[in-house]
PDB file of N, CA and C in Angstrom:
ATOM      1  N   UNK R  24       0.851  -1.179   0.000  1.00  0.00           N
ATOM      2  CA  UNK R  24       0.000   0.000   0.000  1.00  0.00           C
ATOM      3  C   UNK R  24       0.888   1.231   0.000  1.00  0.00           C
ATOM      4  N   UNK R  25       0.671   2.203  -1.226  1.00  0.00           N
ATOM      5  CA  UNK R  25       1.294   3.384  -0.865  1.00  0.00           C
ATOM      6  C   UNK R  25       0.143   4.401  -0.443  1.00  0.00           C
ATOM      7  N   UNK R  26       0.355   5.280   0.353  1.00  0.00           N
ATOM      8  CA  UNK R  26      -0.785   5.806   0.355  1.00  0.00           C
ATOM      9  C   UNK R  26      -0.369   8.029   0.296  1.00  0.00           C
ATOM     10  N   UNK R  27      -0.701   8.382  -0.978  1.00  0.00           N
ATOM     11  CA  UNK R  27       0.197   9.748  -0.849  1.00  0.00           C
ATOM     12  C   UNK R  27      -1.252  10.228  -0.324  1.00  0.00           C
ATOM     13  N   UNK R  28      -2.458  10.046  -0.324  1.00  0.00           N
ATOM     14  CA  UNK R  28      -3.263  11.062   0.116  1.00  0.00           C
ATOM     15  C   UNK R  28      -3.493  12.153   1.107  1.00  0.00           C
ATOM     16  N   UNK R  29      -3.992  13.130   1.301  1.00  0.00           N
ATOM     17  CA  UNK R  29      -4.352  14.636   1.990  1.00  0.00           C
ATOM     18  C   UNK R  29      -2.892  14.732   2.243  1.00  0.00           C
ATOM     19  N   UNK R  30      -1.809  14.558   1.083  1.00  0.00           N
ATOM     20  CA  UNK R  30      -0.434  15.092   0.938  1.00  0.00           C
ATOM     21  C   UNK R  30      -0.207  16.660   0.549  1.00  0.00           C
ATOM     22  N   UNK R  31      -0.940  17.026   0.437  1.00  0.00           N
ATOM     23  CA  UNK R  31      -1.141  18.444   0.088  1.00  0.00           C
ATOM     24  C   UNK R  31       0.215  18.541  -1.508  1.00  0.00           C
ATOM     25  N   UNK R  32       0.273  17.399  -2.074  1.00  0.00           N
ATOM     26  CA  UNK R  32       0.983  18.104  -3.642  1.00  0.00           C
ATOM     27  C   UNK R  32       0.505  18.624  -4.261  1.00  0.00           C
ATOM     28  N   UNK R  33       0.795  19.420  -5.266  1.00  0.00           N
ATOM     29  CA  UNK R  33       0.410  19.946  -6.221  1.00  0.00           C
ATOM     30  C   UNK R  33       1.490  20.709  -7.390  1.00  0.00           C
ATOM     31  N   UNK R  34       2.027  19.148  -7.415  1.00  0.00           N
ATOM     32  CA  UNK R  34       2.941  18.760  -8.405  1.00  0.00           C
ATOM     33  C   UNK R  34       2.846  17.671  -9.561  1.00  0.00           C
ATOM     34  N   UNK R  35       3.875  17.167 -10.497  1.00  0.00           N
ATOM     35  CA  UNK R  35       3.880  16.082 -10.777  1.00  0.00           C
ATOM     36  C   UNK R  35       4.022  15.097 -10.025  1.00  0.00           C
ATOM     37  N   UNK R  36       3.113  13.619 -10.543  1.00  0.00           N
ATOM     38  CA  UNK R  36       3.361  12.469  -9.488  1.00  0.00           C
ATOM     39  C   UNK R  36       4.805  11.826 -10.295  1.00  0.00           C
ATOM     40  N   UNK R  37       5.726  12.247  -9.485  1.00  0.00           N
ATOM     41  CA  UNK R  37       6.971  11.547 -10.159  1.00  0.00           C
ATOM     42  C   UNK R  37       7.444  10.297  -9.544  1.00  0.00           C
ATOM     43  N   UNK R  38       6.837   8.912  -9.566  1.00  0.00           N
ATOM     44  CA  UNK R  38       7.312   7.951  -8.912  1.00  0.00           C
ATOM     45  C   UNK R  38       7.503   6.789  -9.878  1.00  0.00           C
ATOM     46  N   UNK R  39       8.621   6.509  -9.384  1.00  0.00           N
ATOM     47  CA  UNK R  39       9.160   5.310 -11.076  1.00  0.00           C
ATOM     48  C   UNK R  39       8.319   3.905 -10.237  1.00  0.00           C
ATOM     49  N   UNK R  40       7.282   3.692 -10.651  1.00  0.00           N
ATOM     50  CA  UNK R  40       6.395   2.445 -10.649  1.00  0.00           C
ATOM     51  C   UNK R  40       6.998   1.922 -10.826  1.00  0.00           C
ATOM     52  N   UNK R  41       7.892   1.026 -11.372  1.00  0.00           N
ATOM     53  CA  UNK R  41       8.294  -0.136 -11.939  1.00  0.00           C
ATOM     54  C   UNK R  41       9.218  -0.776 -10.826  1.00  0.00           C
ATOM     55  N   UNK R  42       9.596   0.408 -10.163  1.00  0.00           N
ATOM     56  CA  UNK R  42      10.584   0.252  -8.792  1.00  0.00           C
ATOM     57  C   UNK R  42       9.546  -0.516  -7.730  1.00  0.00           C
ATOM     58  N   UNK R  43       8.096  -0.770  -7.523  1.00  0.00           N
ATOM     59  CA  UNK R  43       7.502  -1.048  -6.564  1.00  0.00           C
ATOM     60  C   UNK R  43       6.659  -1.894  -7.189  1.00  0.00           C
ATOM     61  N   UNK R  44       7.502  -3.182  -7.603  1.00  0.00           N
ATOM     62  CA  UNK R  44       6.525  -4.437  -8.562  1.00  0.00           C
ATOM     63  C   UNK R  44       5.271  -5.109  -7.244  1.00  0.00           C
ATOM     64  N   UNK R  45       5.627  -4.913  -6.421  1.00  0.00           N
ATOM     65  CA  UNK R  45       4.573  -5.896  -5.352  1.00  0.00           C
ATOM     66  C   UNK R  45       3.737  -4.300  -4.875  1.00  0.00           C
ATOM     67  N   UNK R  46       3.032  -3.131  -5.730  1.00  0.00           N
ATOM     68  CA  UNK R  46       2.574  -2.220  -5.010  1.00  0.00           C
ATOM     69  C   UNK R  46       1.109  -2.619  -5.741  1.00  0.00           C
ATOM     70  N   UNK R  47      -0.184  -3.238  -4.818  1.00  0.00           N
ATOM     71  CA  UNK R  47      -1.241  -3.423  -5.023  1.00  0.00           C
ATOM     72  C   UNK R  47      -2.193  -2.096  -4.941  1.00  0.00           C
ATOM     73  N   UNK R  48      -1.928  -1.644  -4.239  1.00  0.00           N
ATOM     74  CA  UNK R  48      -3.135  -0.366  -3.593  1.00  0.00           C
ATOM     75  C   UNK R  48      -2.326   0.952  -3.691  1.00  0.00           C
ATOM     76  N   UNK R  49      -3.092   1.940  -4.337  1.00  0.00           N
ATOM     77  CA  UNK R  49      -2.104   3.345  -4.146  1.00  0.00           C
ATOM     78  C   UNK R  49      -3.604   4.466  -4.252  1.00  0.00           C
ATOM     79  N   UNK R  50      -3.180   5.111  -3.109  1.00  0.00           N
ATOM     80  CA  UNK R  50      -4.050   5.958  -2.973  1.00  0.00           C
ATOM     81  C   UNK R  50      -3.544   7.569  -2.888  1.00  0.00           C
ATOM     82  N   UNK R  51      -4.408   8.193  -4.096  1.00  0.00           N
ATOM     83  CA  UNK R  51      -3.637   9.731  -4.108  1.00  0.00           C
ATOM     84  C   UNK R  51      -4.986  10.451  -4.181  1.00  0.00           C
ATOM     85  N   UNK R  52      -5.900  10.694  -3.412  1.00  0.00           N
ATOM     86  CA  UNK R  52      -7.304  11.465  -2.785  1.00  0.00           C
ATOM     87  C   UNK R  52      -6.538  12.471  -2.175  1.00  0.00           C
ATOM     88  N   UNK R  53      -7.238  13.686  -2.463  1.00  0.00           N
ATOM     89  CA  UNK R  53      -7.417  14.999  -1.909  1.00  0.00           C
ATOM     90  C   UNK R  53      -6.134  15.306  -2.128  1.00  0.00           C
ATOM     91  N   UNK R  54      -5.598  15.276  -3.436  1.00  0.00           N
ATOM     92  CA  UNK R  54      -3.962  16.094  -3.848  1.00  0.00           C
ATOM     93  C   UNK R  54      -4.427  16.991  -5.284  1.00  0.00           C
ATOM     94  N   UNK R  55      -3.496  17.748  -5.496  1.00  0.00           N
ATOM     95  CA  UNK R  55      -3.793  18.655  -6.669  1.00  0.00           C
ATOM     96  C   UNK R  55      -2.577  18.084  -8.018  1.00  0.00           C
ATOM     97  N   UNK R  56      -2.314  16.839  -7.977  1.00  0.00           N
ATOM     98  CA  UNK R  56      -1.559  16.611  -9.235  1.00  0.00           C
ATOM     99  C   UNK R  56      -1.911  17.341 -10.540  1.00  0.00           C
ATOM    100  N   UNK R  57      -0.805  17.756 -11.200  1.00  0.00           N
ATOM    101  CA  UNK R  57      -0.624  17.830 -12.621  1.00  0.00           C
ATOM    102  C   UNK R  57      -0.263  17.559 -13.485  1.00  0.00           C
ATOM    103  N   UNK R  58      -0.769  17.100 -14.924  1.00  0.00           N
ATOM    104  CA  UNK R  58      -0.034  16.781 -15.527  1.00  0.00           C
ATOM    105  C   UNK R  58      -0.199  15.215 -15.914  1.00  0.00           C
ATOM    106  N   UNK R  59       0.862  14.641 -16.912  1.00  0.00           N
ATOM    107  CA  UNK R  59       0.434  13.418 -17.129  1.00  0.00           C
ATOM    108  C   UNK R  59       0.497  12.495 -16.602  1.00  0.00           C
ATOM    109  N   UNK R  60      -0.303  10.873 -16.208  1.00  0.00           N
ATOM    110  CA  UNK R  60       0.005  10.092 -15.805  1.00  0.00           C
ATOM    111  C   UNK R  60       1.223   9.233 -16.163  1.00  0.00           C
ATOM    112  N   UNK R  61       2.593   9.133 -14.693  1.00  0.00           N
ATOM    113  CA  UNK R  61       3.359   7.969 -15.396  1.00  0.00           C
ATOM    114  C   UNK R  61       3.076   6.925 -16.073  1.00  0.00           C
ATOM    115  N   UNK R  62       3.875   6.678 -17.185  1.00  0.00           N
ATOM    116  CA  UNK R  62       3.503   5.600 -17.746  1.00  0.00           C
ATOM    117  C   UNK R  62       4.006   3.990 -17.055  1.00  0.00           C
ATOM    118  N   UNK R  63       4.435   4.283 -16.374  1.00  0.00           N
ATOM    119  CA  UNK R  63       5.324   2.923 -15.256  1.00  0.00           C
ATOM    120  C   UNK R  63       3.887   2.097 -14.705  1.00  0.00           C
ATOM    121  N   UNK R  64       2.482   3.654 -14.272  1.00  0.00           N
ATOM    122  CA  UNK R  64       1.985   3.361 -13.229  1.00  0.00           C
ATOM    123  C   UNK R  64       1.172   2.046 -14.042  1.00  0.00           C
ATOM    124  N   UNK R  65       0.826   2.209 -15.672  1.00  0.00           N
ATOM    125  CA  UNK R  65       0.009   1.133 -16.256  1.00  0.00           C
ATOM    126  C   UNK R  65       0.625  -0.086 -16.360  1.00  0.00           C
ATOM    127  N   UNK R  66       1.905  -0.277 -15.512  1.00  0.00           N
ATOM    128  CA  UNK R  66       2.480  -1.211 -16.095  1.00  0.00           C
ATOM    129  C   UNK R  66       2.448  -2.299 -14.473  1.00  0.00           C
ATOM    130  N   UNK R  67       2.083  -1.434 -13.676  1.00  0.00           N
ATOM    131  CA  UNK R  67       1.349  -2.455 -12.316  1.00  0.00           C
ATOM    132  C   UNK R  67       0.427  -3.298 -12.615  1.00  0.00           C
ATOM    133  N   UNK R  68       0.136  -4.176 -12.355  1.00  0.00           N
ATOM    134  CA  UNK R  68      -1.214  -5.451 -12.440  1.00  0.00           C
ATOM    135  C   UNK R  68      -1.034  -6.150 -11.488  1.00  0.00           C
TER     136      UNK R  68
END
């Protein structure tokens, strides 16, 4: 579980997914991201 929520960002989500192969659950509620989704993150299943 990562959990960035009520993180107050309001940035890019810059996190290299591919680095966290066993990450099931990720929760980013109540942040102001911008911008595009990593492409690493579609590569979780």
């Amino acid at each position: 579980v990562l959990d960035l929520s009520n993180g107050s960002f309001h940035d890019h989500l810059l996190i290299d997914f591919s680095r966290l192969p066993q990450l099931k659950n990720l929760s980013t509620r109540k942040n102001n991201f911008e911008g595009l989704i990593p492409q690493t993150l579609s590569d979780c299943r």
